[in-house]
mmCIF file of C-alpha atoms and ligand atoms in Angstrom:
data_model
loop_
_atom_site.group_PDB
_atom_site.id
_atom_site.type_symbol
_atom_site.label_atom_id
_atom_site.label_comp_id
_atom_site.label_asym_id
_atom_site.label_seq_id
_atom_site.Cartn_x
_atom_site.Cartn_y
_atom_site.Cartn_z
ATOM 1 C CA MET Q 3 -9.070 -41.968 -67.264
ATOM 2 C CA LYS Q 4 -8.877 -40.345 -63.858
ATOM 3 C CA HIS Q 5 -8.886 -36.570 -63.673
ATOM 4 C CA SER Q 6 -5.413 -34.999 -63.189
ATOM 5 C CA ILE Q 7 -4.144 -31.508 -62.430
ATOM 6 C CA LEU Q 8 -2.054 -31.920 -65.598
ATOM 7 C CA ASP Q 9 -5.173 -32.148 -67.818
ATOM 8 C CA ASN Q 10 -5.348 -29.257 -70.321
ATOM 9 C CA ARG Q 11 -2.035 -27.856 -69.046
ATOM 10 C CA PRO Q 12 0.378 -28.825 -71.833
ATOM 11 C CA GLU Q 13 3.331 -26.769 -70.591
ATOM 12 C CA LEU Q 14 3.060 -28.096 -67.063
ATOM 13 C CA SER Q 15 2.590 -31.648 -68.398
ATOM 14 C CA SER Q 16 5.685 -31.388 -70.543
ATOM 15 C CA ALA Q 17 7.775 -30.107 -67.586
ATOM 16 C CA ILE Q 18 6.559 -33.076 -65.507
ATOM 17 C CA LEU Q 19 7.265 -35.511 -68.369
ATOM 18 C CA GLN Q 20 10.840 -34.206 -68.541
ATOM 19 C CA ILE Q 21 11.174 -34.903 -64.791
ATOM 20 C CA ALA Q 22 9.822 -38.437 -65.285
ATOM 21 C CA GLU Q 23 12.251 -39.050 -68.158
ATOM 22 C CA THR Q 24 15.166 -37.868 -66.004
ATOM 23 C CA ALA Q 25 14.046 -40.114 -63.124
ATOM 24 C CA GLY Q 26 14.202 -43.065 -65.529
ATOM 25 C CA TYR Q 27 17.777 -42.183 -66.483
ATOM 26 C CA LEU Q 28 18.776 -42.014 -62.792
ATOM 27 C CA TRP Q 29 17.472 -45.549 -62.286
ATOM 28 C CA GLU Q 30 19.140 -46.845 -65.467
ATOM 29 C CA LYS Q 31 22.450 -45.291 -64.385
ATOM 30 C CA GLY Q 32 22.317 -47.194 -61.101
ATOM 31 C CA TRP Q 33 22.313 -43.944 -59.151
ATOM 32 C CA ALA Q 34 18.846 -44.388 -57.617
ATOM 33 C CA GLU Q 35 18.741 -47.424 -55.336
ATOM 34 C CA ARG Q 36 15.409 -47.752 -53.503
ATOM 35 C CA ASN Q 37 14.146 -44.194 -52.833
ATOM 36 C CA GLY Q 38 17.603 -42.652 -53.368
ATOM 37 C CA GLY Q 39 17.758 -39.118 -54.725
ATOM 38 C CA ASN Q 40 15.211 -36.376 -55.189
ATOM 39 C CA ILE Q 41 14.074 -33.780 -57.690
ATOM 40 C CA THR Q 42 12.353 -30.426 -57.292
ATOM 41 C CA VAL Q 43 11.430 -28.044 -60.096
ATOM 42 C CA ASN Q 44 10.054 -24.523 -59.799
ATOM 43 C CA ILE Q 45 6.943 -24.730 -62.012
ATOM 44 C CA THR Q 46 5.451 -21.346 -61.065
ATOM 45 C CA GLU Q 47 5.549 -20.077 -64.669
ATOM 46 C CA TYR Q 48 3.175 -22.885 -65.772
ATOM 47 C CA VAL Q 49 0.527 -22.268 -63.100
ATOM 48 C CA ASP Q 50 -2.631 -20.567 -64.432
ATOM 49 C CA GLU Q 51 -5.284 -18.613 -62.488
ATOM 50 C CA GLN Q 52 -7.618 -21.605 -62.368
ATOM 51 C CA MET Q 53 -4.904 -23.736 -60.797
ATOM 52 C CA LYS Q 54 -4.093 -20.986 -58.295
ATOM 53 C CA ALA Q 55 -7.727 -21.133 -57.145
ATOM 54 C CA LEU Q 56 -7.645 -24.883 -56.433
ATOM 55 C CA PRO Q 57 -8.006 -25.972 -52.803
ATOM 56 C CA ALA Q 58 -5.118 -27.669 -51.011
ATOM 57 C CA ILE Q 59 -5.467 -31.425 -50.525
ATOM 58 C CA SER Q 60 -3.182 -31.488 -47.477
ATOM 59 C CA GLN Q 61 -2.769 -29.596 -44.261
ATOM 60 C CA THR Q 62 -0.363 -26.688 -44.221
ATOM 61 C CA ARG Q 63 3.082 -27.938 -43.188
ATOM 62 C CA ALA Q 64 6.180 -26.068 -42.014
ATOM 63 C CA ILE Q 65 9.228 -25.935 -44.306
ATOM 64 C CA GLY Q 66 11.518 -25.412 -41.301
ATOM 65 C CA ALA Q 67 12.953 -22.219 -42.749
ATOM 66 C CA PHE Q 68 11.788 -18.732 -43.768
ATOM 67 C CA LEU Q 69 12.307 -18.370 -47.511
ATOM 68 C CA PRO Q 70 11.151 -14.887 -48.572
ATOM 69 C CA HIS Q 71 11.750 -15.247 -52.308
ATOM 70 C CA LEU Q 72 9.441 -18.258 -52.544
ATOM 71 C CA LYS Q 73 6.267 -16.290 -51.869
ATOM 72 C CA GLY Q 74 3.623 -17.485 -54.348
ATOM 73 C CA CYS Q 75 5.923 -20.136 -55.838
ATOM 74 C CA TRP Q 76 4.911 -23.629 -56.913
ATOM 75 C CA PHE Q 77 7.137 -26.718 -57.081
ATOM 76 C CA TYR Q 78 6.969 -30.271 -58.297
ATOM 77 C CA CYS Q 79 8.700 -32.457 -55.674
ATOM 78 C CA LYS Q 80 9.583 -36.135 -55.649
ATOM 79 C CA GLY Q 81 7.747 -37.846 -52.780
ATOM 80 C CA THR Q 82 9.716 -38.945 -49.746
ATOM 81 C CA GLN Q 83 10.435 -42.677 -49.791
ATOM 82 C CA LYS Q 84 9.281 -42.840 -53.414
ATOM 83 C CA ARG Q 85 11.399 -44.580 -56.044
ATOM 84 C CA MET Q 86 12.814 -42.856 -59.151
ATOM 85 C CA ARG Q 87 11.934 -45.917 -61.234
ATOM 86 C CA ASP Q 88 8.293 -45.597 -60.145
ATOM 87 C CA LEU Q 89 8.294 -41.832 -60.663
ATOM 88 C CA ALA Q 90 9.486 -42.424 -64.237
ATOM 89 C CA ARG Q 91 6.252 -44.333 -64.915
ATOM 90 C CA ASP Q 92 3.846 -42.282 -62.802
ATOM 91 C CA PRO Q 93 5.138 -38.863 -61.677
ATOM 92 C CA MET Q 94 1.897 -37.767 -60.017
ATOM 93 C CA ALA Q 95 1.672 -40.886 -57.812
ATOM 94 C CA ASN Q 96 5.324 -40.641 -56.736
ATOM 95 C CA GLY Q 97 5.589 -36.904 -56.362
ATOM 96 C CA SER Q 98 3.328 -33.939 -55.894
ATOM 97 C CA ILE Q 99 2.914 -30.236 -56.553
ATOM 98 C CA ILE Q 100 3.201 -27.873 -53.612
ATOM 99 C CA ARG Q 101 2.581 -24.152 -53.222
ATOM 100 C CA ILE Q 102 4.373 -21.955 -50.725
ATOM 101 C CA THR Q 103 2.021 -20.048 -48.422
ATOM 102 C CA ASP Q 104 2.181 -16.263 -48.078
ATOM 103 C CA ASP Q 105 4.139 -16.436 -44.803
ATOM 104 C CA CYS Q 106 7.035 -18.013 -46.806
ATOM 105 C CA ALA Q 107 7.503 -20.650 -44.099
ATOM 106 C CA HIS Q 108 4.875 -23.270 -44.960
ATOM 107 C CA TYR Q 109 3.594 -25.229 -47.940
ATOM 108 C CA GLU Q 110 0.489 -27.141 -48.940
ATOM 109 C CA ILE Q 111 -0.082 -29.837 -51.527
ATOM 110 C CA VAL Q 112 -2.226 -29.014 -54.586
ATOM 111 C CA ALA Q 113 -1.983 -32.158 -56.695
ATOM 112 C CA ASP Q 114 -3.624 -35.437 -57.691
ATOM 113 C CA GLN Q 115 -2.573 -37.256 -54.518
ATOM 114 C CA ALA Q 116 -1.275 -35.954 -51.178
ATOM 115 C CA VAL Q 117 2.239 -37.414 -51.635
ATOM 116 C CA ALA Q 118 4.508 -35.968 -48.922
ATOM 117 C CA PRO Q 119 7.532 -34.218 -50.475
ATOM 118 C CA THR Q 120 11.129 -35.402 -50.210
ATOM 119 C CA SER Q 121 13.001 -35.352 -46.897
ATOM 120 C CA GLU Q 122 15.604 -33.144 -48.597
ATOM 121 C CA LEU Q 123 12.998 -30.382 -49.050
ATOM 122 C CA PRO Q 124 14.966 -27.955 -46.782
ATOM 123 C CA SER Q 125 17.993 -28.127 -49.101
ATOM 124 C CA HIS Q 126 15.960 -27.956 -52.300
ATOM 125 C CA LEU Q 127 13.715 -25.069 -51.260
ATOM 126 C CA SER Q 128 16.541 -23.081 -49.655
ATOM 127 C CA VAL Q 129 18.486 -23.361 -52.898
ATOM 128 C CA HIS Q 130 15.457 -22.267 -54.982
ATOM 129 C CA ASP Q 131 15.018 -19.307 -52.608
ATOM 130 C CA TYR Q 132 18.697 -18.388 -53.019
ATOM 131 C CA LEU Q 133 18.469 -18.656 -56.842
ATOM 132 C CA LEU Q 134 15.370 -16.464 -57.096
ATOM 133 C CA GLY Q 135 16.993 -13.940 -54.749
ATOM 134 C CA LYS Q 136 19.923 -13.714 -57.140
ATOM 135 C CA GLY Q 137 17.715 -13.389 -60.222
ATOM 136 C CA SER Q 138 19.044 -16.702 -61.562
ATOM 137 C CA PRO Q 139 17.211 -18.399 -64.479
ATOM 138 C CA TYR Q 140 17.794 -21.816 -62.826
ATOM 139 C CA ARG Q 141 14.539 -23.615 -62.015
ATOM 140 C CA ALA Q 142 15.566 -27.230 -61.308
ATOM 141 C CA SER Q 143 17.504 -29.039 -58.597
ATOM 142 C CA LEU Q 144 18.533 -32.664 -58.574
ATOM 143 C CA HIS Q 145 20.045 -34.807 -55.831
ATOM 144 C CA THR Q 146 21.278 -38.295 -56.727
ATOM 145 C CA HIS Q 147 23.797 -40.984 -55.658
ATOM 146 C CA PRO Q 148 26.247 -41.470 -58.599
ATOM 147 C CA ILE Q 149 28.527 -44.376 -57.721
ATOM 148 C CA GLU Q 150 31.940 -43.161 -58.888
ATOM 149 C CA LEU Q 151 31.571 -39.555 -57.718
ATOM 150 C CA VAL Q 152 30.404 -40.679 -54.273
ATOM 151 C CA ALA Q 153 33.304 -43.161 -54.095
ATOM 152 C CA MET Q 154 35.753 -40.286 -54.698
ATOM 153 C CA THR Q 155 34.479 -38.453 -51.604
ATOM 154 C CA HIS Q 156 35.823 -41.305 -49.440
ATOM 155 C CA CYS Q 157 39.316 -39.990 -50.205
ATOM 156 C CA ARG Q 158 40.552 -36.966 -48.165
ATOM 157 C CA LYS Q 159 42.579 -35.589 -51.052
ATOM 158 C CA PHE Q 160 39.522 -35.316 -53.311
ATOM 159 C CA MET Q 161 37.552 -33.425 -50.638
ATOM 160 C CA GLU Q 162 40.062 -30.540 -50.791
ATOM 161 C CA LYS Q 163 38.857 -27.539 -52.758
ATOM 162 C CA ASP Q 164 38.990 -28.074 -56.540
ATOM 163 C CA VAL Q 165 41.261 -31.161 -56.445
ATOM 164 C CA ALA Q 166 38.496 -33.391 -57.862
ATOM 165 C CA THR Q 167 37.343 -30.629 -60.233
ATOM 166 C CA LYS Q 168 40.781 -30.279 -61.845
ATOM 167 C CA LEU Q 169 41.236 -34.031 -62.116
ATOM 168 C CA LEU Q 170 37.787 -34.604 -63.649
ATOM 169 C CA TRP Q 171 38.072 -31.677 -66.070
ATOM 170 C CA SER Q 172 41.363 -33.075 -67.348
ATOM 171 C CA MET Q 173 39.940 -36.531 -68.207
ATOM 172 C CA ILE Q 174 37.988 -35.491 -71.344
ATOM 173 C CA PRO Q 175 37.410 -31.989 -72.808
ATOM 174 C CA GLU Q 176 33.601 -32.197 -72.558
ATOM 175 C CA THR Q 177 33.725 -32.175 -68.764
ATOM 176 C CA LYS Q 178 34.915 -28.588 -68.474
ATOM 177 C CA ALA Q 179 32.903 -27.505 -71.526
ATOM 178 C CA PHE Q 180 29.616 -28.758 -70.037
ATOM 179 C CA CYS Q 181 30.332 -28.430 -66.308
ATOM 180 C CA PRO Q 182 32.374 -25.215 -66.453
ATOM 181 C CA ARG Q 183 31.979 -24.271 -62.791
ATOM 182 C CA GLY Q 184 33.272 -27.603 -61.515
ATOM 183 C CA LEU Q 185 32.405 -29.568 -58.420
ATOM 184 C CA GLY Q 186 32.043 -27.993 -54.964
ATOM 185 C CA MET Q 187 32.590 -30.069 -51.827
ATOM 186 C CA VAL Q 188 30.390 -30.210 -48.726
ATOM 187 C CA PRO Q 189 31.790 -32.195 -45.760
ATOM 188 C CA TYR Q 190 29.524 -34.924 -44.373
ATOM 189 C CA LEU Q 191 26.308 -33.684 -42.733
ATOM 190 C CA MET Q 192 23.107 -35.446 -41.728
ATOM 191 C CA PRO Q 193 20.773 -35.978 -44.726
ATOM 192 C CA GLY Q 194 17.599 -33.899 -44.736
ATOM 193 C CA GLY Q 195 18.856 -31.242 -42.321
ATOM 194 C CA VAL Q 196 18.875 -27.463 -42.396
ATOM 195 C CA GLU Q 197 22.662 -27.539 -41.774
ATOM 196 C CA LEU Q 198 23.120 -29.481 -45.019
ATOM 197 C CA ALA Q 199 20.866 -26.938 -46.774
ATOM 198 C CA GLU Q 200 22.986 -24.040 -45.475
ATOM 199 C CA ALA Q 201 26.290 -25.691 -46.401
ATOM 200 C CA THR Q 202 24.918 -26.450 -49.879
ATOM 201 C CA ILE Q 203 23.987 -22.800 -50.449
ATOM 202 C CA ARG Q 204 27.361 -21.580 -49.152
ATOM 203 C CA THR Q 205 29.077 -23.848 -51.676
ATOM 204 C CA ILE Q 206 26.770 -22.907 -54.574
ATOM 205 C CA ASP Q 207 27.473 -19.274 -53.672
ATOM 206 C CA GLU Q 208 31.190 -19.898 -54.325
ATOM 207 C CA ASP Q 209 29.942 -20.289 -57.925
ATOM 208 C CA TYR Q 210 29.355 -24.019 -58.336
ATOM 209 C CA ASP Q 211 26.350 -25.576 -60.111
ATOM 210 C CA VAL Q 212 27.186 -29.028 -58.764
ATOM 211 C CA VAL Q 213 28.146 -29.866 -55.189
ATOM 212 C CA MET Q 214 29.141 -33.172 -53.606
ATOM 213 C CA TRP Q 215 27.684 -34.186 -50.287
ATOM 214 C CA GLU Q 216 30.556 -36.228 -48.780
ATOM 215 C CA LYS Q 217 29.863 -39.991 -48.593
ATOM 216 C CA HIS Q 218 26.286 -39.404 -49.749
ATOM 217 C CA GLY Q 219 25.589 -37.912 -53.166
ATOM 218 C CA VAL Q 220 25.546 -34.967 -55.473
ATOM 219 C CA PHE Q 221 23.289 -31.912 -55.709
ATOM 220 C CA ALA Q 222 23.029 -30.008 -59.006
ATOM 221 C CA ILE Q 223 21.116 -26.998 -60.250
ATOM 222 C CA ASP Q 224 20.373 -25.746 -63.749
ATOM 223 C CA THR Q 225 17.710 -24.097 -65.901
ATOM 224 C CA ASP Q 226 15.799 -27.388 -66.265
ATOM 225 C CA ILE Q 227 16.048 -30.894 -64.855
ATOM 226 C CA MET Q 228 17.619 -32.472 -67.944
ATOM 227 C CA SER Q 229 20.453 -29.913 -67.881
ATOM 228 C CA ALA Q 230 21.057 -30.510 -64.164
ATOM 229 C CA PHE Q 231 21.263 -34.245 -64.958
ATOM 230 C CA ASP Q 232 23.709 -33.569 -67.825
ATOM 231 C CA GLN Q 233 26.157 -31.751 -65.537
ATOM 232 C CA ILE Q 234 26.255 -34.714 -63.146
ATOM 233 C CA ASP Q 235 26.454 -37.162 -66.052
ATOM 234 C CA VAL Q 236 29.547 -35.536 -67.596
ATOM 235 C CA LEU Q 237 31.282 -35.366 -64.194
ATOM 236 C CA ASN Q 238 30.538 -38.986 -63.388
ATOM 237 C CA LYS Q 239 31.694 -40.051 -66.869
ATOM 238 C CA ALA Q 240 35.028 -38.319 -66.164
ATOM 239 C CA ALA Q 241 35.250 -40.149 -62.818
ATOM 240 C CA GLN Q 242 34.643 -43.450 -64.634
ATOM 241 C CA ILE Q 243 37.440 -42.691 -67.121
ATOM 242 C CA TYR Q 244 39.807 -41.930 -64.239
ATOM 243 C CA ILE Q 245 38.881 -45.167 -62.492
ATOM 244 C CA ALA Q 246 39.201 -47.143 -65.753
ATOM 245 C CA GLY Q 247 42.773 -45.863 -66.113
ATOM 246 C CA LYS Q 248 43.570 -46.780 -62.504
ATOM 247 C CA ASN Q 249 42.110 -50.242 -63.082
ATOM 248 C CA MET Q 250 44.427 -50.684 -66.079
ATOM 249 C CA GLY Q 251 47.264 -50.154 -63.609
ATOM 250 C CA PHE Q 252 48.372 -46.584 -64.309
ATOM 251 C CA GLU Q 253 47.681 -43.062 -63.036
ATOM 252 C CA PRO Q 254 45.784 -41.319 -65.860
ATOM 253 C CA GLU Q 255 47.893 -38.503 -67.293
ATOM 254 C CA GLY Q 256 45.092 -35.969 -67.777
ATOM 255 C CA MET Q 257 45.062 -33.096 -70.266
ATOM 256 C CA SER Q 258 47.874 -30.592 -69.722
ATOM 257 C CA GLU Q 259 47.413 -27.117 -68.173
ATOM 258 C CA ALA Q 260 48.028 -25.624 -71.639
ATOM 259 C CA GLN Q 261 45.356 -27.836 -73.199
ATOM 260 C CA MET Q 262 42.881 -26.873 -70.450
ATOM 261 C CA LYS Q 263 43.629 -23.175 -70.916
ATOM 262 C CA ASP Q 264 43.186 -23.445 -74.681
ATOM 263 C CA LEU Q 265 39.834 -25.200 -74.162
ATOM 264 C CA SER Q 266 38.595 -22.468 -71.790
ATOM 265 C CA GLU Q 267 39.547 -19.740 -74.247
ATOM 266 C CA THR Q 268 38.064 -21.497 -77.282
ATOM 267 C CA PHE Q 269 34.747 -22.180 -75.506
ATOM 268 C CA GLY Q 270 34.706 -18.864 -73.584
ATOM 269 C CA LEU Q 271 34.206 -20.746 -70.313
ATOM 270 C CA PRO Q 272 33.748 -18.900 -66.988
ATOM 271 C CA LYS Q 273 36.889 -18.356 -64.898
HETATM 272 P P1 13P P 24 13.669 -39.040 -50.036
HETATM 273 O O1 13P P 24 13.079 -40.384 -50.394
HETATM 274 O O2 13P P 24 13.041 -38.446 -48.814
HETATM 275 O O3 13P P 24 13.598 -38.097 -51.233
HETATM 276 O O4 13P P 24 15.206 -39.236 -49.670
HETATM 277 C C1 13P P 24 16.127 -39.811 -50.565
HETATM 278 C C2 13P P 24 17.525 -39.332 -50.365
HETATM 279 O O5 13P P 24 18.362 -39.539 -51.217
HETATM 280 C C3 13P P 24 17.884 -38.599 -49.134
HETATM 281 O O6 13P P 24 19.129 -37.991 -49.243
HETATM 282 ZN ZN1 ZN P 25 20.434 -38.874 -50.775
#
């Protein structure tokens, strides 16, 4: 067996295994064509002193933004151009661990292989910076291309604030129960850019855990990667139910306002 940074680090290994498992689900769902989608997880809490002393295996590279709350932070990142289905099998060959340098504007790779991180790193790291700044317990962010949710963003009406949220919540009670903040909308912007990162944070700041990138994909945050996946999964399931109704030739009725209100009260869901 080849030596790995995960050796003798059971907590770190289990966090990475959870990422690999999630990557497999993304592929099985049909949401991860080719290299589509990316994952980053803040793994700082699993990094011991010995790991902190390890040398970088890459040059120091610019993030493209100054992110003050990321000082001393460590992340697992999917590699750019790497496939989720490959990551599921071998997370350390299709992703890497990076540490943020003390100037909060650069990173270096400290991992088994110098796999360059995802092209969506500006969005992911800016969001992690925002979350830490707020004292949030969220440590994981997930971007993926779920078919039905992306299809909905091709319709003007669904891009209006909370139109899609209300529709999706009303398809099946679990949607609001497990994605209680709904679905924020970000108008189309170039993938991988700082503008997309800024728009994503603005939308998350309106109190969404899941945001749609118009005609592209979805970006979700949660405490861990499996929970971020679950929020997208329940939303996309609701979209599939809506589409199934439309395909049967009718406009799905949806739960009533009274039923939605009752659900929110019973589950104590956020306003
Ligand atoms: P990466 O392969 O760079 O992670 O890009 C995939 C993607 O979905 C871009 O939005
Ligand atoms: Zn994408």
